[in-house]
Amino acid sequence: MATDDTSVDGVAGRYASALFELANESSAVETIEKDLVNFQALLDESPDLVRLVRSPVIAADDQSKAIVVILDKAGIGGLTANFLKLVTANRRLFVIQDMIKAYRLLAAKARGEISAEVTSAFALNDEQIAALKETLKASVGKDVTLQSRVDPSILGGLIVKVGSRMIDSSLKTKLQNMKAVLSGAGA
């Protein structure tokens, strides 16, 4: 049976939980979440930054220097910057995207929301996002925080993941299913 379990585990979960506890004590949950969303946006926009974050061959010192410059230019400071510097120093930067996701789950849970990941072939406008949030709220009975990402390879439609449930209405999947049916019919 599908659940909307928002527990976090593993390295990413431990780091995210520690950050969330510190943020909660400092009454900075929302500020840190915004900073992490901004950092994720930088990752989404820059393949070079993703390489910096994920590459095991880049020296820790070089990674640290680069992260400091990036955080400064992005205007990310305080607890979020210290967290990202610590993660870098501990050589765990390669899982930062999972840490961000886990933190956002914890923040949403604290607000009484659930988090949904939405993948679309093109960027959704505000009206489409609002309609999708309302539809999901009616389905799950709670406010929904959307994490959107664009993947042109799905051609059209949406892939929505809420907790352990996934709804794939992408054109790519429908075409693959049709191809499987047609190739099976000719056998």
JSON list of C-alpha atoms in Angstrom, two decimals:
[
{"chain": "A", "resi": 1, "resn": "MET", "atom": "CA", "xyz": [0.00, 0.00, 0.00]},
{"chain": "A", "resi": 2, "resn": "ALA", "atom": "CA", "xyz": [1.36, 3.43, -0.92]},
{"chain": "A", "resi": 3, "resn": "THR", "atom": "CA", "xyz": [2.12, 5.89, 1.84]},
{"chain": "A", "resi": 4, "resn": "ASP", "atom": "CA", "xyz": [3.12, 9.50, 2.02]},
{"chain": "A", "resi": 5, "resn": "ASP", "atom": "CA", "xyz": [6.04, 8.65, 4.30]},
{"chain": "A", "resi": 6, "resn": "THR", "atom": "CA", "xyz": [8.45, 11.56, 4.52]},
{"chain": "A", "resi": 7, "resn": "SER", "atom": "CA", "xyz": [11.14, 9.91, 6.60]},
{"chain": "A", "resi": 8, "resn": "VAL", "atom": "CA", "xyz": [14.70, 10.53, 5.60]},
{"chain": "A", "resi": 9, "resn": "ASP", "atom": "CA", "xyz": [17.61, 8.17, 6.01]},
{"chain": "A", "resi": 10, "resn": "GLY", "atom": "CA", "xyz": [21.15, 7.54, 4.90]},
{"chain": "A", "resi": 11, "resn": "VAL", "atom": "CA", "xyz": [23.92, 10.11, 4.78]},
{"chain": "A", "resi": 12, "resn": "ALA", "atom": "CA", "xyz": [21.70, 12.70, 3.11]},
{"chain": "A", "resi": 13, "resn": "GLY", "atom": "CA", "xyz": [18.97, 12.20, 5.69]},
{"chain": "A", "resi": 14, "resn": "ARG", "atom": "CA", "xyz": [21.33, 12.52, 8.63]},
{"chain": "A", "resi": 15, "resn": "TYR", "atom": "CA", "xyz": [22.82, 15.76, 7.32]},
{"chain": "A", "resi": 16, "resn": "ALA", "atom": "CA", "xyz": [19.39, 17.16, 6.40]},
{"chain": "A", "resi": 17, "resn": "SER", "atom": "CA", "xyz": [17.97, 16.24, 9.83]},
{"chain": "A", "resi": 18, "resn": "ALA", "atom": "CA", "xyz": [20.86, 17.92, 11.61]},
{"chain": "A", "resi": 19, "resn": "LEU", "atom": "CA", "xyz": [20.45, 21.06, 9.50]},
{"chain": "A", "resi": 20, "resn": "PHE", "atom": "CA", "xyz": [16.70, 21.04, 10.07]},
{"chain": "A", "resi": 21, "resn": "GLU", "atom": "CA", "xyz": [17.15, 20.79, 13.85]},
{"chain": "A", "resi": 22, "resn": "LEU", "atom": "CA", "xyz": [19.59, 23.72, 13.82]},
{"chain": "A", "resi": 23, "resn": "ALA", "atom": "CA", "xyz": [17.27, 25.71, 11.57]},
{"chain": "A", "resi": 24, "resn": "ASN", "atom": "CA", "xyz": [14.31, 24.97, 13.82]},
{"chain": "A", "resi": 25, "resn": "GLU", "atom": "CA", "xyz": [16.24, 26.09, 16.92]},
{"chain": "A", "resi": 26, "resn": "SER", "atom": "CA", "xyz": [17.25, 29.29, 15.09]},
{"chain": "A", "resi": 27, "resn": "SER", "atom": "CA", "xyz": [13.74, 29.90, 13.66]},
{"chain": "A", "resi": 28, "resn": "ALA", "atom": "CA", "xyz": [15.31, 29.87, 10.20]},
{"chain": "A", "resi": 29, "resn": "VAL", "atom": "CA", "xyz": [13.64, 26.86, 8.56]},
{"chain": "A", "resi": 30, "resn": "GLU", "atom": "CA", "xyz": [12.08, 28.91, 5.76]},
{"chain": "A", "resi": 31, "resn": "THR", "atom": "CA", "xyz": [15.21, 31.02, 5.11]},
{"chain": "A", "resi": 32, "resn": "ILE", "atom": "CA", "xyz": [17.41, 27.96, 4.85]},
{"chain": "A", "resi": 33, "resn": "GLU", "atom": "CA", "xyz": [14.90, 26.22, 2.62]},
{"chain": "A", "resi": 34, "resn": "LYS", "atom": "CA", "xyz": [14.94, 29.22, 0.25]},
{"chain": "A", "resi": 35, "resn": "ASP", "atom": "CA", "xyz": [18.76, 29.19, 0.22]},
{"chain": "A", "resi": 36, "resn": "LEU", "atom": "CA", "xyz": [18.81, 25.47, -0.54]},
{"chain": "A", "resi": 37, "resn": "VAL", "atom": "CA", "xyz": [16.24, 25.91, -3.32]},
{"chain": "A", "resi": 38, "resn": "ASN", "atom": "CA", "xyz": [18.46, 28.66, -4.78]},
{"chain": "A", "resi": 39, "resn": "PHE", "atom": "CA", "xyz": [21.49, 26.36, -4.62]},
{"chain": "A", "resi": 40, "resn": "GLN", "atom": "CA", "xyz": [19.48, 23.59, -6.31]},
{"chain": "A", "resi": 41, "resn": "ALA", "atom": "CA", "xyz": [18.49, 26.05, -9.04]},
{"chain": "A", "resi": 42, "resn": "LEU", "atom": "CA", "xyz": [22.18, 26.80, -9.60]},
{"chain": "A", "resi": 43, "resn": "LEU", "atom": "CA", "xyz": [22.82, 23.07, -9.94]},
{"chain": "A", "resi": 44, "resn": "ASP", "atom": "CA", "xyz": [19.92, 22.72, -12.37]},
{"chain": "A", "resi": 45, "resn": "GLU", "atom": "CA", "xyz": [21.31, 25.53, -14.53]},
{"chain": "A", "resi": 46, "resn": "SER", "atom": "CA", "xyz": [25.00, 24.60, -14.54]},
{"chain": "A", "resi": 47, "resn": "PRO", "atom": "CA", "xyz": [26.45, 21.28, -15.68]},
{"chain": "A", "resi": 48, "resn": "ASP", "atom": "CA", "xyz": [29.86, 22.65, -14.59]},
{"chain": "A", "resi": 49, "resn": "LEU", "atom": "CA", "xyz": [28.62, 23.10, -11.03]},
{"chain": "A", "resi": 50, "resn": "VAL", "atom": "CA", "xyz": [27.20, 19.58, -11.06]},
{"chain": "A", "resi": 51, "resn": "ARG", "atom": "CA", "xyz": [30.62, 18.29, -12.15]},
{"chain": "A", "resi": 52, "resn": "LEU", "atom": "CA", "xyz": [32.28, 20.26, -9.33]},
{"chain": "A", "resi": 53, "resn": "VAL", "atom": "CA", "xyz": [29.83, 18.81, -6.81]},
{"chain": "A", "resi": 54, "resn": "ARG", "atom": "CA", "xyz": [29.99, 15.20, -7.98]},
{"chain": "A", "resi": 55, "resn": "SER", "atom": "CA", "xyz": [33.60, 14.76, -9.13]},
{"chain": "A", "resi": 56, "resn": "PRO", "atom": "CA", "xyz": [35.77, 12.72, -6.78]},
{"chain": "A", "resi": 57, "resn": "VAL", "atom": "CA", "xyz": [38.93, 13.85, -8.62]},
{"chain": "A", "resi": 58, "resn": "ILE", "atom": "CA", "xyz": [38.59, 17.53, -7.69]},
{"chain": "A", "resi": 59, "resn": "ALA", "atom": "CA", "xyz": [40.70, 18.22, -4.62]},
{"chain": "A", "resi": 60, "resn": "ALA", "atom": "CA", "xyz": [38.81, 19.06, -1.43]},
{"chain": "A", "resi": 61, "resn": "ASP", "atom": "CA", "xyz": [40.62, 22.38, -1.13]},
{"chain": "A", "resi": 62, "resn": "ASP", "atom": "CA", "xyz": [39.71, 23.37, -4.69]},
{"chain": "A", "resi": 63, "resn": "GLN", "atom": "CA", "xyz": [36.10, 22.33, -4.12]},
{"chain": "A", "resi": 64, "resn": "SER", "atom": "CA", "xyz": [35.95, 24.37, -0.91]},
{"chain": "A", "resi": 65, "resn": "LYS", "atom": "CA", "xyz": [37.37, 27.48, -2.56]},
{"chain": "A", "resi": 66, "resn": "ALA", "atom": "CA", "xyz": [34.91, 27.19, -5.45]},
{"chain": "A", "resi": 67, "resn": "ILE", "atom": "CA", "xyz": [31.92, 26.68, -3.13]},
{"chain": "A", "resi": 68, "resn": "VAL", "atom": "CA", "xyz": [32.85, 29.77, -1.10]},
{"chain": "A", "resi": 69, "resn": "VAL", "atom": "CA", "xyz": [32.93, 31.89, -4.27]},
{"chain": "A", "resi": 70, "resn": "ILE", "atom": "CA", "xyz": [29.64, 30.42, -5.55]},
{"chain": "A", "resi": 71, "resn": "LEU", "atom": "CA", "xyz": [27.86, 30.97, -2.23]},
{"chain": "A", "resi": 72, "resn": "ASP", "atom": "CA", "xyz": [29.11, 34.54, -2.08]},
{"chain": "A", "resi": 73, "resn": "LYS", "atom": "CA", "xyz": [27.93, 35.33, -5.62]},
{"chain": "A", "resi": 74, "resn": "ALA", "atom": "CA", "xyz": [24.57, 33.64, -4.98]},
{"chain": "A", "resi": 75, "resn": "GLY", "atom": "CA", "xyz": [24.04, 35.59, -1.76]},
{"chain": "A", "resi": 76, "resn": "ILE", "atom": "CA", "xyz": [23.81, 32.44, 0.33]},
{"chain": "A", "resi": 77, "resn": "GLY", "atom": "CA", "xyz": [25.17, 33.03, 3.81]},
{"chain": "A", "resi": 78, "resn": "GLY", "atom": "CA", "xyz": [24.67, 32.22, 7.46]},
{"chain": "A", "resi": 79, "resn": "LEU", "atom": "CA", "xyz": [23.74, 28.74, 8.54]},
{"chain": "A", "resi": 80, "resn": "THR", "atom": "CA", "xyz": [23.14, 27.54, 4.97]},
{"chain": "A", "resi": 81, "resn": "ALA", "atom": "CA", "xyz": [26.60, 28.62, 3.82]},
{"chain": "A", "resi": 82, "resn": "ASN", "atom": "CA", "xyz": [28.20, 27.06, 6.90]},
{"chain": "A", "resi": 83, "resn": "PHE", "atom": "CA", "xyz": [26.31, 23.84, 6.22]},
{"chain": "A", "resi": 84, "resn": "LEU", "atom": "CA", "xyz": [27.41, 23.71, 2.59]},
{"chain": "A", "resi": 85, "resn": "LYS", "atom": "CA", "xyz": [31.03, 24.43, 3.61]},
{"chain": "A", "resi": 86, "resn": "LEU", "atom": "CA", "xyz": [30.88, 21.64, 6.20]},
{"chain": "A", "resi": 87, "resn": "VAL", "atom": "CA", "xyz": [29.43, 19.21, 3.67]},
{"chain": "A", "resi": 88, "resn": "THR", "atom": "CA", "xyz": [32.23, 20.17, 1.28]},
{"chain": "A", "resi": 89, "resn": "ALA", "atom": "CA", "xyz": [34.94, 19.78, 3.94]},
{"chain": "A", "resi": 90, "resn": "ASN", "atom": "CA", "xyz": [33.54, 16.35, 4.85]},
{"chain": "A", "resi": 91, "resn": "ARG", "atom": "CA", "xyz": [33.67, 15.30, 1.16]},
{"chain": "A", "resi": 92, "resn": "ARG", "atom": "CA", "xyz": [29.89, 14.71, 1.07]},
{"chain": "A", "resi": 93, "resn": "LEU", "atom": "CA", "xyz": [29.06, 17.38, -1.49]},
{"chain": "A", "resi": 94, "resn": "PHE", "atom": "CA", "xyz": [28.26, 14.67, -4.04]},
{"chain": "A", "resi": 95, "resn": "VAL", "atom": "CA", "xyz": [24.99, 13.95, -2.18]},
{"chain": "A", "resi": 96, "resn": "ILE", "atom": "CA", "xyz": [23.95, 17.58, -1.71]},
{"chain": "A", "resi": 97, "resn": "GLN", "atom": "CA", "xyz": [20.95, 17.22, -4.02]},
{"chain": "A", "resi": 98, "resn": "ASP", "atom": "CA", "xyz": [19.61, 14.38, -1.85]},
{"chain": "A", "resi": 99, "resn": "MET", "atom": "CA", "xyz": [20.28, 16.48, 1.26]},
{"chain": "A", "resi": 100, "resn": "ILE", "atom": "CA", "xyz": [18.31, 19.37, -0.23]},
{"chain": "A", "resi": 101, "resn": "LYS", "atom": "CA", "xyz": [15.44, 17.06, -1.12]},
{"chain": "A", "resi": 102, "resn": "ALA", "atom": "CA", "xyz": [15.44, 15.53, 2.39]},
{"chain": "A", "resi": 103, "resn": "TYR", "atom": "CA", "xyz": [15.51, 18.97, 4.04]},
{"chain": "A", "resi": 104, "resn": "ARG", "atom": "CA", "xyz": [12.58, 20.12, 1.92]},
{"chain": "A", "resi": 105, "resn": "LEU", "atom": "CA", "xyz": [10.63, 17.01, 2.94]},
{"chain": "A", "resi": 106, "resn": "LEU", "atom": "CA", "xyz": [11.28, 17.76, 6.61]},
{"chain": "A", "resi": 107, "resn": "ALA", "atom": "CA", "xyz": [10.29, 21.42, 6.19]},
{"chain": "A", "resi": 108, "resn": "ALA", "atom": "CA", "xyz": [7.10, 20.48, 4.35]},
{"chain": "A", "resi": 109, "resn": "LYS", "atom": "CA", "xyz": [6.20, 17.91, 7.00]},
{"chain": "A", "resi": 110, "resn": "ALA", "atom": "CA", "xyz": [6.69, 20.54, 9.73]},
{"chain": "A", "resi": 111, "resn": "ARG", "atom": "CA", "xyz": [4.25, 22.82, 7.89]},
{"chain": "A", "resi": 112, "resn": "GLY", "atom": "CA", "xyz": [1.71, 19.99, 7.57]},
{"chain": "A", "resi": 113, "resn": "GLU", "atom": "CA", "xyz": [2.32, 19.67, 3.83]},
{"chain": "A", "resi": 114, "resn": "ILE", "atom": "CA", "xyz": [3.48, 16.88, 1.67]},
{"chain": "A", "resi": 115, "resn": "SER", "atom": "CA", "xyz": [6.00, 17.29, -1.08]},
{"chain": "A", "resi": 116, "resn": "ALA", "atom": "CA", "xyz": [5.46, 16.25, -4.68]},
{"chain": "A", "resi": 117, "resn": "GLU", "atom": "CA", "xyz": [8.00, 16.06, -7.49]},
{"chain": "A", "resi": 118, "resn": "VAL", "atom": "CA", "xyz": [6.68, 17.05, -10.89]},
{"chain": "A", "resi": 119, "resn": "THR", "atom": "CA", "xyz": [8.55, 16.48, -14.13]},
{"chain": "A", "resi": 120, "resn": "SER", "atom": "CA", "xyz": [7.23, 18.13, -17.27]},
{"chain": "A", "resi": 121, "resn": "ALA", "atom": "CA", "xyz": [8.47, 18.51, -20.84]},
{"chain": "A", "resi": 122, "resn": "PHE", "atom": "CA", "xyz": [8.38, 22.30, -20.50]},
{"chain": "A", "resi": 123, "resn": "ALA", "atom": "CA", "xyz": [8.23, 24.79, -17.62]},
{"chain": "A", "resi": 124, "resn": "LEU", "atom": "CA", "xyz": [4.78, 25.03, -16.08]},
{"chain": "A", "resi": 125, "resn": "ASN", "atom": "CA", "xyz": [3.23, 28.48, -15.68]},
{"chain": "A", "resi": 126, "resn": "ASP", "atom": "CA", "xyz": [1.73, 29.75, -12.41]},
{"chain": "A", "resi": 127, "resn": "GLU", "atom": "CA", "xyz": [-1.82, 28.84, -13.45]},
{"chain": "A", "resi": 128, "resn": "GLN", "atom": "CA", "xyz": [-0.84, 25.25, -14.29]},
{"chain": "A", "resi": 129, "resn": "ILE", "atom": "CA", "xyz": [1.09, 24.89, -11.02]},
{"chain": "A", "resi": 130, "resn": "ALA", "atom": "CA", "xyz": [-1.90, 26.19, -9.02]},
{"chain": "A", "resi": 131, "resn": "ALA", "atom": "CA", "xyz": [-4.27, 23.79, -10.80]},
{"chain": "A", "resi": 132, "resn": "LEU", "atom": "CA", "xyz": [-1.91, 20.86, -10.21]},
{"chain": "A", "resi": 133, "resn": "LYS", "atom": "CA", "xyz": [-1.57, 21.76, -6.51]},
{"chain": "A", "resi": 134, "resn": "GLU", "atom": "CA", "xyz": [-5.36, 21.87, -6.13]},
{"chain": "A", "resi": 135, "resn": "THR", "atom": "CA", "xyz": [-5.77, 18.52, -7.89]},
{"chain": "A", "resi": 136, "resn": "LEU", "atom": "CA", "xyz": [-3.11, 16.90, -5.72]},
{"chain": "A", "resi": 137, "resn": "LYS", "atom": "CA", "xyz": [-4.57, 18.47, -2.55]},
{"chain": "A", "resi": 138, "resn": "ALA", "atom": "CA", "xyz": [-7.97, 17.00, -3.41]},
{"chain": "A", "resi": 139, "resn": "SER", "atom": "CA", "xyz": [-6.33, 13.62, -3.95]},
{"chain": "A", "resi": 140, "resn": "VAL", "atom": "CA", "xyz": [-4.14, 13.45, -0.84]},
{"chain": "A", "resi": 141, "resn": "GLY", "atom": "CA", "xyz": [-6.09, 15.71, 1.51]},
{"chain": "A", "resi": 142, "resn": "LYS", "atom": "CA", "xyz": [-3.13, 17.95, 2.44]},
{"chain": "A", "resi": 143, "resn": "ASP", "atom": "CA", "xyz": [-1.46, 21.04, 1.07]},
{"chain": "A", "resi": 144, "resn": "VAL", "atom": "CA", "xyz": [1.19, 20.12, -1.46]},
{"chain": "A", "resi": 145, "resn": "THR", "atom": "CA", "xyz": [4.58, 21.69, -2.08]},
{"chain": "A", "resi": 146, "resn": "LEU", "atom": "CA", "xyz": [5.73, 21.15, -5.65]},
{"chain": "A", "resi": 147, "resn": "GLN", "atom": "CA", "xyz": [9.30, 20.60, -6.75]},
{"chain": "A", "resi": 148, "resn": "SER", "atom": "CA", "xyz": [9.28, 21.11, -10.49]},
{"chain": "A", "resi": 149, "resn": "ARG", "atom": "CA", "xyz": [11.83, 20.04, -13.02]},
{"chain": "A", "resi": 150, "resn": "VAL", "atom": "CA", "xyz": [11.89, 20.12, -16.78]},
{"chain": "A", "resi": 151, "resn": "ASP", "atom": "CA", "xyz": [12.88, 17.09, -18.85]},
{"chain": "A", "resi": 152, "resn": "PRO", "atom": "CA", "xyz": [12.21, 17.60, -22.58]},
{"chain": "A", "resi": 153, "resn": "SER", "atom": "CA", "xyz": [12.83, 13.88, -23.22]},
{"chain": "A", "resi": 154, "resn": "ILE", "atom": "CA", "xyz": [9.38, 12.99, -21.83]},
{"chain": "A", "resi": 155, "resn": "LEU", "atom": "CA", "xyz": [7.92, 14.81, -24.88]},
{"chain": "A", "resi": 156, "resn": "GLY", "atom": "CA", "xyz": [4.67, 15.83, -23.15]},
{"chain": "A", "resi": 157, "resn": "GLY", "atom": "CA", "xyz": [2.45, 15.12, -20.17]},
{"chain": "A", "resi": 158, "resn": "LEU", "atom": "CA", "xyz": [3.65, 14.89, -16.56]},
{"chain": "A", "resi": 159, "resn": "ILE", "atom": "CA", "xyz": [5.37, 12.57, -14.16]},
{"chain": "A", "resi": 160, "resn": "VAL", "atom": "CA", "xyz": [4.18, 13.24, -10.60]},
{"chain": "A", "resi": 161, "resn": "LYS", "atom": "CA", "xyz": [5.67, 11.56, -7.55]},
{"chain": "A", "resi": 162, "resn": "VAL", "atom": "CA", "xyz": [3.98, 11.98, -4.16]},
{"chain": "A", "resi": 163, "resn": "GLY", "atom": "CA", "xyz": [5.60, 9.93, -1.43]},
{"chain": "A", "resi": 164, "resn": "SER", "atom": "CA", "xyz": [5.96, 6.41, -2.78]},
{"chain": "A", "resi": 165, "resn": "ARG", "atom": "CA", "xyz": [3.24, 6.91, -5.41]},
{"chain": "A", "resi": 166, "resn": "MET", "atom": "CA", "xyz": [4.14, 7.84, -8.98]},
{"chain": "A", "resi": 167, "resn": "ILE", "atom": "CA", "xyz": [1.80, 8.85, -11.77]},
{"chain": "A", "resi": 168, "resn": "ASP", "atom": "CA", "xyz": [3.45, 8.76, -15.17]},
{"chain": "A", "resi": 169, "resn": "SER", "atom": "CA", "xyz": [1.30, 10.31, -17.89]},
{"chain": "A", "resi": 170, "resn": "SER", "atom": "CA", "xyz": [4.25, 11.27, -20.06]},
{"chain": "A", "resi": 171, "resn": "LEU", "atom": "CA", "xyz": [3.97, 10.91, -23.80]},
{"chain": "A", "resi": 172, "resn": "LYS", "atom": "CA", "xyz": [7.29, 9.04, -23.85]},
{"chain": "A", "resi": 173, "resn": "THR", "atom": "CA", "xyz": [5.92, 6.31, -21.56]},
{"chain": "A", "resi": 174, "resn": "LYS", "atom": "CA", "xyz": [2.66, 6.07, -23.49]},
{"chain": "A", "resi": 175, "resn": "LEU", "atom": "CA", "xyz": [4.59, 5.63, -26.75]},
{"chain": "A", "resi": 176, "resn": "GLN", "atom": "CA", "xyz": [6.83, 2.98, -25.19]},
{"chain": "A", "resi": 177, "resn": "ASN", "atom": "CA", "xyz": [3.78, 1.10, -23.91]},
{"chain": "A", "resi": 178, "resn": "MET", "atom": "CA", "xyz": [2.15, 1.32, -27.34]},
{"chain": "A", "resi": 179, "resn": "LYS", "atom": "CA", "xyz": [5.33, 0.04, -28.98]},
{"chain": "A", "resi": 180, "resn": "ALA", "atom": "CA", "xyz": [5.44, -2.92, -26.57]},
{"chain": "A", "resi": 181, "resn": "VAL", "atom": "CA", "xyz": [1.80, -3.77, -27.28]},
{"chain": "A", "resi": 182, "resn": "LEU", "atom": "CA", "xyz": [2.25, -3.52, -31.04]},
{"chain": "A", "resi": 183, "resn": "SER", "atom": "CA", "xyz": [5.46, -5.57, -31.10]},
{"chain": "A", "resi": 184, "resn": "GLY", "atom": "CA", "xyz": [3.72, -8.22, -28.98]},
{"chain": "A", "resi": 185, "resn": "ALA", "atom": "CA", "xyz": [0.72, -8.30, -31.31]},
{"chain": "A", "resi": 186, "resn": "GLY", "atom": "CA", "xyz": [2.84, -9.07, -34.35]},
{"chain": "A", "resi": 187, "resn": "ALA", "atom": "CA", "xyz": [4.60, -12.04, -32.75]}
]
